[in-house]
Short mmCIF file of C-alpha atoms in Angstrom, two decimals:
data_model
loop_
_atom_site.label_atom_id
_atom_site.label_comp_id
_atom_site.label_asym_id
_atom_site.label_seq_id
_atom_site.Cartn_x
_atom_site.Cartn_y
_atom_site.Cartn_z
CA ARG A 232 5.28 -24.76 -21.71
CA GLU A 233 7.62 -24.37 -24.69
CA SER A 234 4.69 -23.72 -27.03
CA ALA A 235 3.37 -21.13 -24.61
CA LEU A 236 6.74 -19.40 -24.49
CA SER A 237 6.78 -19.08 -28.26
CA LYS A 238 3.47 -17.19 -28.20
CA THR A 239 4.44 -13.85 -26.70
CA MET A 240 2.09 -10.90 -26.35
CA ARG A 241 2.13 -8.61 -29.37
CA LEU A 242 3.48 -5.59 -27.56
CA HIS A 243 6.72 -5.29 -29.52
CA THR A 244 4.97 -3.34 -32.28
CA TYR A 245 3.95 -0.62 -29.82
CA SER A 246 7.45 -0.64 -28.37
CA GLU A 247 8.95 -0.15 -31.82
CA ALA A 248 6.52 2.71 -32.54
CA LEU A 249 7.53 4.48 -29.33
CA ARG A 250 11.22 4.03 -30.11
CA GLU A 251 10.71 5.49 -33.58
CA LEU A 252 8.85 8.44 -32.09
CA GLY A 253 11.72 9.20 -29.74
CA PRO A 254 11.78 10.09 -26.03
CA ILE A 255 11.26 13.84 -26.52
CA LYS A 256 8.32 13.58 -28.91
CA GLY A 257 6.85 10.75 -26.86
CA SER A 258 7.06 12.81 -23.64
CA ILE A 259 5.47 15.81 -25.38
CA LEU A 260 2.64 13.60 -26.66
CA VAL A 261 1.97 12.19 -23.19
CA LEU A 262 2.08 15.68 -21.66
CA ILE A 263 -0.43 16.99 -24.21
CA CYS A 264 -2.78 14.08 -23.46
CA ILE A 265 -2.56 14.75 -19.71
CA ILE A 266 -3.29 18.47 -20.21
CA LEU A 267 -6.32 17.70 -22.38
CA VAL A 268 -7.66 15.23 -19.81
CA CYS A 269 -7.20 17.79 -17.00
CA ILE A 270 -9.03 20.47 -19.02
CA MET A 271 -11.96 18.13 -19.62
CA LEU A 272 -12.09 17.01 -16.00
CA ARG A 273 -12.00 20.59 -14.76
CA LYS A 274 -15.29 21.30 -16.50
CA LEU A 275 -16.95 18.03 -15.48
CA VAL A 276 -15.94 17.41 -11.87
CA SER A 277 -15.69 19.43 -8.67
CA GLN A 278 -12.54 20.83 -7.08
CA GLU A 279 -12.58 18.26 -4.27
CA LEU A 280 -12.64 15.42 -6.77
CA LEU A 281 -9.79 17.03 -8.70
CA ILE A 282 -7.68 17.10 -5.53
CA THR A 283 -8.41 13.41 -4.94
CA LEU A 284 -7.50 12.61 -8.54
CA PHE A 285 -4.30 14.61 -8.15
CA TYR A 286 -3.27 12.61 -5.06
CA SER A 287 -4.13 9.41 -6.90
CA LEU A 288 -1.96 10.46 -9.84
CA LEU A 289 0.94 11.22 -7.51
CA TYR A 290 0.63 7.77 -5.95
CA LEU A 291 0.46 6.06 -9.34
CA ILE A 292 3.64 7.88 -10.42
CA ALA A 293 5.65 7.64 -7.18
CA SER A 294 6.24 3.93 -6.73
CA PRO A 295 6.90 3.04 -10.41
CA THR A 296 9.35 5.95 -10.55
CA ALA A 297 11.23 4.61 -7.53
CA ILE A 298 11.21 1.07 -8.94
CA LEU A 299 12.50 2.08 -12.36
CA VAL A 300 15.11 4.51 -10.98
CA ASN A 301 16.54 1.93 -8.57
CA LYS A 302 16.48 -0.74 -11.27
CA ILE A 303 18.40 1.49 -13.69
CA LEU A 304 20.81 2.51 -10.94
CA MET A 305 21.63 -1.03 -9.84
CA LYS A 306 21.43 -3.03 -13.05
CA ASP A 307 22.05 -0.63 -15.94
CA TYR A 308 24.57 1.72 -14.30
CA GLY A 309 26.29 -1.07 -12.37
CA PHE A 310 25.76 0.21 -8.81
CA GLY A 311 24.63 -3.21 -7.62
CA TYR A 312 24.49 -2.54 -3.88
CA PRO A 313 20.88 -2.93 -2.70
CA VAL A 314 21.59 -2.09 0.95
CA MET A 315 23.19 1.25 0.10
CA VAL A 316 20.46 2.09 -2.41
CA SER A 317 17.83 1.41 0.26
CA ALA A 318 19.84 3.50 2.73
CA PHE A 319 19.78 6.44 0.30
CA GLY A 320 15.99 6.40 0.34
CA GLN A 321 15.73 6.06 4.13
CA GLY A 322 18.33 8.77 4.68
CA MET A 323 16.41 11.20 2.50
CA THR A 324 13.14 10.24 4.21
CA THR A 325 14.73 10.91 7.61
CA LEU A 326 16.05 14.29 6.46
CA CYS A 327 12.75 15.42 4.91
CA SER A 328 10.64 14.36 7.90
CA PHE A 329 13.13 16.06 10.28
CA LEU A 330 12.89 19.32 8.32
CA LEU A 331 9.08 19.19 8.20
CA VAL A 332 8.86 18.72 11.97
CA HIS A 333 11.48 21.25 13.08
CA CYS A 334 10.41 23.91 10.58
CA GLY A 335 6.93 23.96 12.06
CA TYR A 336 5.04 22.20 9.26
CA GLU A 337 4.21 19.19 11.46
CA THR A 338 3.87 18.60 15.20
CA LEU A 339 4.64 15.57 17.36
CA ASP A 340 1.63 14.61 19.46
CA LYS A 341 2.21 10.93 20.25
CA GLY A 342 6.01 10.98 20.44
CA PRO A 343 6.57 10.31 24.17
CA THR A 344 4.16 7.33 24.12
CA VAL A 345 6.04 5.38 21.42
CA PRO A 346 7.96 2.47 23.03
CA ARG A 347 11.60 2.28 21.97
CA SER A 348 11.53 -1.50 21.80
CA SER A 349 8.65 -1.33 19.33
CA LEU A 350 10.57 1.13 17.16
CA VAL A 351 13.67 -1.08 17.16
CA LEU A 352 11.72 -4.18 16.09
CA LEU A 353 9.66 -2.29 13.52
CA GLY A 354 12.74 -0.55 12.12
CA GLY A 355 14.60 -3.85 11.77
CA ALA A 356 11.72 -5.53 9.97
CA SER A 357 11.30 -2.51 7.68
CA ALA A 358 15.00 -2.47 6.85
CA LEU A 359 14.96 -6.18 6.04
CA ALA A 360 11.91 -5.78 3.79
CA LEU A 361 13.42 -2.81 1.92
CA VAL A 362 16.81 -4.44 1.38
CA LEU A 363 15.47 -7.81 0.27
CA GLY A 364 13.02 -6.01 -2.00
CA GLN A 365 15.92 -4.49 -3.96
CA TYR A 366 17.80 -7.73 -4.72
CA PRO A 367 15.22 -9.26 -7.13
CA TYR A 368 15.82 -6.42 -9.62
CA LEU A 369 19.34 -7.78 -10.13
CA TYR A 370 17.98 -11.15 -11.32
CA LEU A 371 14.38 -10.73 -12.57
CA THR A 372 12.47 -8.45 -14.90
CA VAL A 373 10.37 -5.60 -13.52
CA ALA A 374 7.20 -7.12 -14.99
CA PHE A 375 7.71 -10.53 -13.35
CA ILE A 376 8.49 -8.91 -9.98
CA GLN A 377 5.18 -7.05 -10.08
CA MET A 378 3.44 -10.35 -10.79
CA LEU A 379 5.09 -11.97 -7.78
CA LYS A 380 4.01 -9.05 -5.58
CA ALA A 381 0.39 -10.03 -6.14
CA PHE A 382 1.14 -13.23 -4.17
CA SER A 383 1.98 -11.23 -1.01
CA PRO A 384 -1.53 -11.55 0.59
CA ALA A 385 -1.09 -15.33 0.71
CA ILE A 386 2.13 -14.95 2.71
CA MET A 387 0.44 -12.39 4.95
CA VAL A 388 -2.46 -14.74 5.73
CA LEU A 389 -0.12 -17.63 6.55
CA LEU A 390 2.02 -15.49 8.84
CA LEU A 391 -0.97 -14.00 10.66
CA SER A 392 -2.44 -17.44 11.32
CA PHE A 393 0.95 -18.86 12.38
CA MET A 394 1.48 -16.07 14.95
CA GLY A 395 -2.10 -16.31 16.21
CA VAL A 396 -3.01 -12.74 15.24
CA GLU A 397 -5.81 -13.59 12.81
CA TYR A 398 -7.26 -16.83 11.43
CA PRO A 399 -8.48 -16.90 7.81
CA SER A 400 -12.03 -17.67 6.74
CA ARG A 401 -12.98 -20.10 3.97
CA ARG A 402 -13.20 -17.31 1.40
CA VAL A 403 -9.75 -16.05 2.31
CA ILE A 404 -8.35 -19.58 2.03
CA PHE A 405 -9.96 -19.89 -1.41
CA CYS A 406 -8.32 -16.62 -2.50
CA VAL A 407 -4.95 -17.80 -1.19
CA LEU A 408 -5.20 -21.06 -3.14
CA GLY A 409 -6.14 -19.10 -6.27
CA LEU A 410 -3.19 -16.76 -5.80
CA SER A 411 -0.85 -19.72 -5.39
CA PHE A 412 -2.10 -21.42 -8.55
CA CYS A 413 -1.91 -18.27 -10.69
CA THR A 414 1.57 -17.46 -9.39
CA ALA A 415 2.71 -20.92 -10.48
CA VAL A 416 1.18 -20.35 -13.94
CA ALA A 417 2.85 -16.95 -14.31
CA SER A 418 6.20 -18.38 -13.18
CA ALA A 419 5.95 -21.21 -15.71
CA GLY A 420 5.49 -18.65 -18.48
CA GLU A 421 8.40 -16.43 -17.45
CA VAL A 422 11.24 -16.50 -20.00
CA ASN A 423 13.94 -15.06 -17.69
CA PHE A 424 13.11 -17.21 -14.65
CA ASN A 425 15.82 -17.14 -11.97
CA VAL A 426 15.65 -19.18 -8.77
CA ILE A 427 17.85 -16.78 -6.77
CA GLY A 428 15.69 -13.81 -7.72
CA VAL A 429 12.50 -15.65 -6.80
CA LEU A 430 13.98 -16.62 -3.41
CA PHE A 431 14.90 -13.00 -2.73
CA MET A 432 11.39 -11.96 -3.71
CA ALA A 433 9.90 -14.55 -1.35
CA GLY A 434 12.15 -13.28 1.44
CA ALA A 435 11.08 -9.70 0.73
CA SER A 436 7.39 -10.66 0.84
CA CYS A 437 7.84 -12.58 4.11
CA SER A 438 9.77 -9.75 5.77
CA ASP A 439 7.21 -7.19 4.62
CA ALA A 440 4.41 -9.33 6.03
CA LEU A 441 6.40 -9.62 9.27
CA ARG A 442 6.73 -5.83 9.34
CA LEU A 443 2.96 -5.42 9.02
CA VAL A 444 2.29 -7.97 11.76
CA ILE A 445 4.75 -6.26 14.12
CA ALA A 446 3.18 -2.89 13.38
CA GLN A 447 -0.27 -4.34 14.04
CA LYS A 448 0.75 -5.94 17.35
CA LEU A 449 3.00 -3.21 18.76
CA LEU A 450 1.51 0.03 17.45
CA LYS A 451 -2.17 -0.88 17.29
CA ASN A 452 -3.15 1.62 20.01
CA LEU A 453 -1.06 4.50 18.65
CA LYS A 454 -2.63 6.72 16.00
CA LEU A 455 0.46 8.38 14.56
CA LYS A 456 0.26 10.96 11.81
CA PRO A 457 2.03 10.22 8.50
CA VAL A 458 5.05 12.49 8.96
CA GLU A 459 5.19 11.56 12.64
CA THR A 460 5.45 7.89 11.73
CA LEU A 461 8.27 8.56 9.27
CA TYR A 462 10.01 10.81 11.81
CA TYR A 463 10.33 7.97 14.33
CA THR A 464 10.68 4.86 12.15
CA SER A 465 13.01 6.09 9.37
CA PRO A 466 16.07 6.84 11.59
CA VAL A 467 15.80 3.45 13.29
CA CYS A 468 15.48 1.74 9.91
CA LEU A 469 18.55 3.65 8.69
CA LEU A 470 20.54 2.58 11.77
CA TRP A 471 19.85 -1.05 10.85
CA MET A 472 21.00 -0.51 7.26
CA VAL A 473 24.27 1.37 7.85
CA PRO A 474 26.14 -1.46 9.69
CA ALA A 475 24.90 -3.98 7.11
CA ALA A 476 26.17 -1.79 4.27
CA LEU A 477 29.54 -1.22 5.97
CA ALA A 478 30.02 -4.94 6.57
CA THR A 479 28.80 -6.40 3.28
CA GLU A 480 28.92 -3.82 0.47
CA MET A 481 31.32 -1.02 1.38
CA PRO A 482 34.59 -3.00 0.96
CA LEU A 483 33.55 -4.28 -2.47
CA ALA A 484 32.38 -0.82 -3.56
CA LEU A 485 35.71 0.71 -2.53
CA HIS A 486 37.63 -2.05 -4.29
CA ARG A 487 35.70 -1.52 -7.53
CA ASN A 488 35.75 2.27 -7.18
CA SER A 489 31.98 2.27 -7.60
CA PHE A 490 31.45 5.59 -5.83
CA LYS A 491 32.65 7.44 -8.92
CA LEU A 492 29.21 6.65 -10.34
CA ILE A 493 27.76 9.16 -7.85
CA LEU A 494 29.79 11.93 -9.49
CA LYS A 495 28.95 10.61 -12.94
CA HIS A 496 25.18 10.34 -12.35
CA PRO A 497 24.37 12.69 -9.43
CA LEU A 498 20.82 13.38 -10.60
CA MET A 499 19.94 9.68 -10.65
CA PHE A 500 21.23 9.17 -7.09
CA MET A 501 19.30 12.22 -5.84
CA LEU A 502 16.18 10.97 -7.58
CA SER A 503 16.65 7.56 -5.96
CA GLY A 504 16.83 9.14 -2.52
CA PHE A 505 13.85 11.47 -2.93
CA SER A 506 11.71 8.75 -4.51
CA GLY A 507 11.72 6.82 -1.22
CA PHE A 508 10.22 9.75 0.67
CA PHE A 509 7.88 10.48 -2.23
CA VAL A 510 6.43 6.95 -2.11
CA ASN A 511 5.83 7.09 1.64
CA ILE A 512 4.19 10.51 1.72
CA THR A 513 1.95 9.96 -1.32
CA SER A 514 0.55 6.71 0.07
CA PHE A 515 -0.24 8.44 3.38
CA LEU A 516 -1.90 11.37 1.58
CA LEU A 517 -4.05 9.04 -0.52
CA VAL A 518 -5.20 7.01 2.50
CA LYS A 519 -6.04 10.21 4.38
CA ARG A 520 -8.00 11.53 1.40
CA THR A 521 -9.82 8.29 0.52
CA SER A 522 -9.38 4.94 2.29
CA SER A 523 -7.06 1.96 2.56
CA MET A 524 -9.40 0.03 0.24
CA THR A 525 -8.80 2.62 -2.48
CA LEU A 526 -5.06 2.35 -1.86
CA LYS A 527 -5.09 -1.43 -2.38
CA THR A 528 -7.18 -1.15 -5.53
CA MET A 529 -4.91 1.51 -6.99
CA THR A 530 -1.87 -0.59 -6.09
CA MET A 531 -3.25 -3.40 -8.25
CA THR A 532 -3.84 -0.95 -11.09
CA ARG A 533 -0.39 0.56 -10.69
CA ASN A 534 1.39 -2.80 -10.75
CA GLY A 535 -0.56 -3.85 -13.84
CA GLY A 536 0.35 -0.60 -15.57
CA LEU A 537 3.99 -1.11 -14.66
CA VAL A 538 3.91 -4.57 -16.26
CA ILE A 539 2.60 -3.08 -19.53
CA PHE A 540 5.09 -0.20 -19.30
CA SER A 541 7.98 -2.63 -18.88
CA ALA A 542 6.91 -4.53 -21.98
CA LEU A 543 6.39 -1.38 -24.05
CA LEU A 544 9.39 0.78 -23.17
CA MET A 545 11.93 -1.52 -21.54
CA GLY A 546 11.75 -4.37 -24.04
CA GLU A 547 10.83 -7.05 -21.49
CA THR A 548 9.13 -10.15 -22.89
CA ILE A 549 5.72 -11.21 -21.57
CA THR A 550 4.42 -14.55 -22.78
CA SER A 551 0.76 -15.44 -23.23
CA LEU A 552 0.93 -17.97 -20.39
CA GLU A 553 2.50 -15.36 -18.13
CA ALA A 554 -0.19 -12.83 -19.02
CA PHE A 555 -2.89 -15.42 -18.29
CA GLY A 556 -1.39 -16.18 -14.89
CA TYR A 557 -1.08 -12.50 -13.99
CA SER A 558 -4.70 -11.85 -15.02
CA GLY A 559 -5.76 -14.57 -12.60
CA LEU A 560 -3.57 -13.02 -9.91
CA LEU A 561 -5.34 -9.68 -10.32
CA VAL A 562 -8.75 -11.37 -10.10
CA PHE A 563 -7.95 -13.27 -6.90
CA PHE A 564 -6.18 -10.25 -5.41
CA GLY A 565 -9.35 -8.24 -6.01
CA LEU A 566 -11.47 -10.97 -4.41
CA TYR A 567 -9.14 -11.06 -1.41
CA THR A 568 -9.33 -7.27 -1.00
CA TYR A 569 -13.13 -7.31 -1.26
CA THR A 570 -13.41 -10.19 1.23
CA LYS A 571 -11.20 -8.47 3.80
CA ALA A 572 -13.10 -5.20 3.39
CA SER A 573 -16.43 -7.00 3.88
CA GLN A 574 -15.15 -8.71 7.03
CA THR A 575 -13.91 -5.40 8.42
CA MET A 576 -17.27 -3.73 7.83
CA ALA A 577 -19.12 -6.66 9.41
CA ALA A 578 -16.90 -6.51 12.51
CA GLN A 579 -17.63 -2.84 13.15
CA PRO A 580 -20.32 -2.20 15.80
CA VAL A 581 -23.62 -0.72 14.65
CA ALA A 582 -24.18 2.77 16.00
CA ILE A 583 -27.51 3.09 17.83
CA THR A 584 -29.02 6.54 18.00
CA GLU A 585 -31.23 8.05 20.68
CA PRO A 586 -34.96 7.32 20.30
CA LYS A 587 -36.72 10.16 18.55
CA ALA A 588 -40.19 11.32 19.54
CA SER A 589 -42.86 11.69 16.89
CA PRO A 590 -45.67 14.00 17.95
CA ASN A 591 -49.25 13.11 17.00
CA VAL A 592 -51.77 15.87 17.71
CA SER A 593 -55.00 14.51 19.22
CA GLY A 594 -58.51 15.83 18.88
CA ARG A 595 -58.34 18.01 22.01
CA GLU A 596 -56.48 21.28 21.80
CA GLY A 597 -53.20 21.43 23.71
CA GLU A 598 -52.81 17.64 24.06
CA VAL A 599 -50.02 16.00 22.17
CA GLU A 600 -49.52 12.22 21.99
CA VAL A 601 -45.87 11.12 21.87
CA GLU A 602 -44.82 7.60 20.90
CA GLU A 603 -41.18 6.66 21.13
CA GLU A 604 -39.56 4.48 18.49
CA GLU A 605 -39.03 0.82 19.14
CA SER A 606 -35.58 -0.13 20.28
CA LEU A 607 -33.21 -1.59 17.70
CA ALA A 608 -31.92 -4.09 20.21
CA ASP A 609 -33.61 -6.78 22.28
CA ASP A 610 -33.93 -6.55 26.04
CA GLU A 611 -30.74 -8.53 26.55
CA THR A 612 -28.66 -6.62 23.96
CA CYS A 613 -25.91 -4.42 25.32
CA VAL A 614 -23.99 -1.69 23.57
CA GLY A 615 -20.52 -0.61 24.65
CA GLN A 616 -18.79 -3.96 24.84
CA ARG A 617 -15.41 -4.53 23.27
CA ALA A 618 -15.07 -6.81 20.28
CA ASN A 619 -11.91 -7.58 18.29
CA GLY A 620 -10.08 -4.58 19.71
CA LEU A 621 -12.73 -2.10 18.50
CA HIS A 622 -14.19 0.32 21.06
CA THR A 623 -17.65 1.78 20.72
CA GLY A 624 -16.79 4.85 22.75
CA GLY A 625 -17.18 3.63 26.38
CA ASP A 626 -17.23 0.68 28.73
CA THR A 627 -20.74 1.24 30.15
CA ASP A 628 -23.44 -1.20 29.10
CA TYR A 629 -26.68 0.39 28.02
CA LEU A 630 -29.88 -1.63 28.21
CA LEU A 631 -32.50 -0.64 25.64
CA THR A 632 -36.12 -1.65 26.24
CA LYS A 633 -39.39 -1.04 24.42
CA LYS A 634 -41.52 1.61 25.96
CA SER A 635 -44.14 4.20 25.07
CA SER A 636 -45.38 7.22 26.99
CA LYS A 637 -47.83 10.08 26.69
CA SER A 638 -47.25 13.67 27.80
CA ASN A 639 -49.47 16.71 27.89
CA LEU A 640 -47.86 19.97 26.85
CA ALA A 641 -49.32 23.35 27.69
CA THR A 642 -49.96 25.57 24.72
#
């Protein structure tokens, strides 16, 4: 392990080059590259694809921006109050969703059908996941936190099987074992390993998995729109955070006079609040434009890019052993995503169309021979049954049999 720690990735040379270039020249260079890429893509791809790429770019920017802003706010500026930082984001999300609804940009269709008990449980789990997700940035590096996030599917699988919601297959178990092994390898290679930070990260992953399970069990029959979901869940989540902040962080913040940092860095606090809403809305837009599979794949890419960014611009050390472990995490995370997508597609019912008639003109004028297609199902096969909570459009069972007929049509 000590020999592995001495062999760090050779990213410091790029970091030094960027520091010598300066932030202004570096930003101008990146902006020029983006403009050139957009000009080339405009001539090669269609407008619809450009819109999809634009949504993808927004998603790739949103979450790393929120992560880096909150990390700078809590660790570099000294505003180390994760509950209040999370409350800033939820408060801004509540305000933005409220304005979108009451200004006529969005309507509430499913509002009266949302159970209050479901909102309270979901809001509490969301608040716990958000708050615990902020604490690791006080103890661990951004790069190592992104590596630990790749282990979250393993926790999700264990929690789903424990609560009886879903039982994993052999392939999923294999992916979970691979994720566990690679997480251990990446942790062994981490220079700034901290037990408290890892425990907070484990708690954040467990609470986020619990949030997803609660959402799956309680809101599975409600198809809420993106802004509609934020409109109902964000205020409840904020109501969970405010008492926790008043009880745990407010007295210490008043004693240290930490609120003067808001006047000293107002732009950073505003950016922290808006970034929370930005992350939520961009993920919803991307899923609506593409699919959840694309979202998961881009999340892997985004986290990997954030690891490299942390090493290049933030001076965080990544050892060779840590890089090897994270590479394995990405591989098994991709296998897990592919396996779950394959299982979802296999569970969907096959749509059976109406039999089509194929006319064959016979030798006599005015007589047409019609042979119907063979049925896709056997005599005992029924369509319309419910399986795994998926509905095929009705509860009536249709029996399909093989048959052929002839009809004479007058000319």
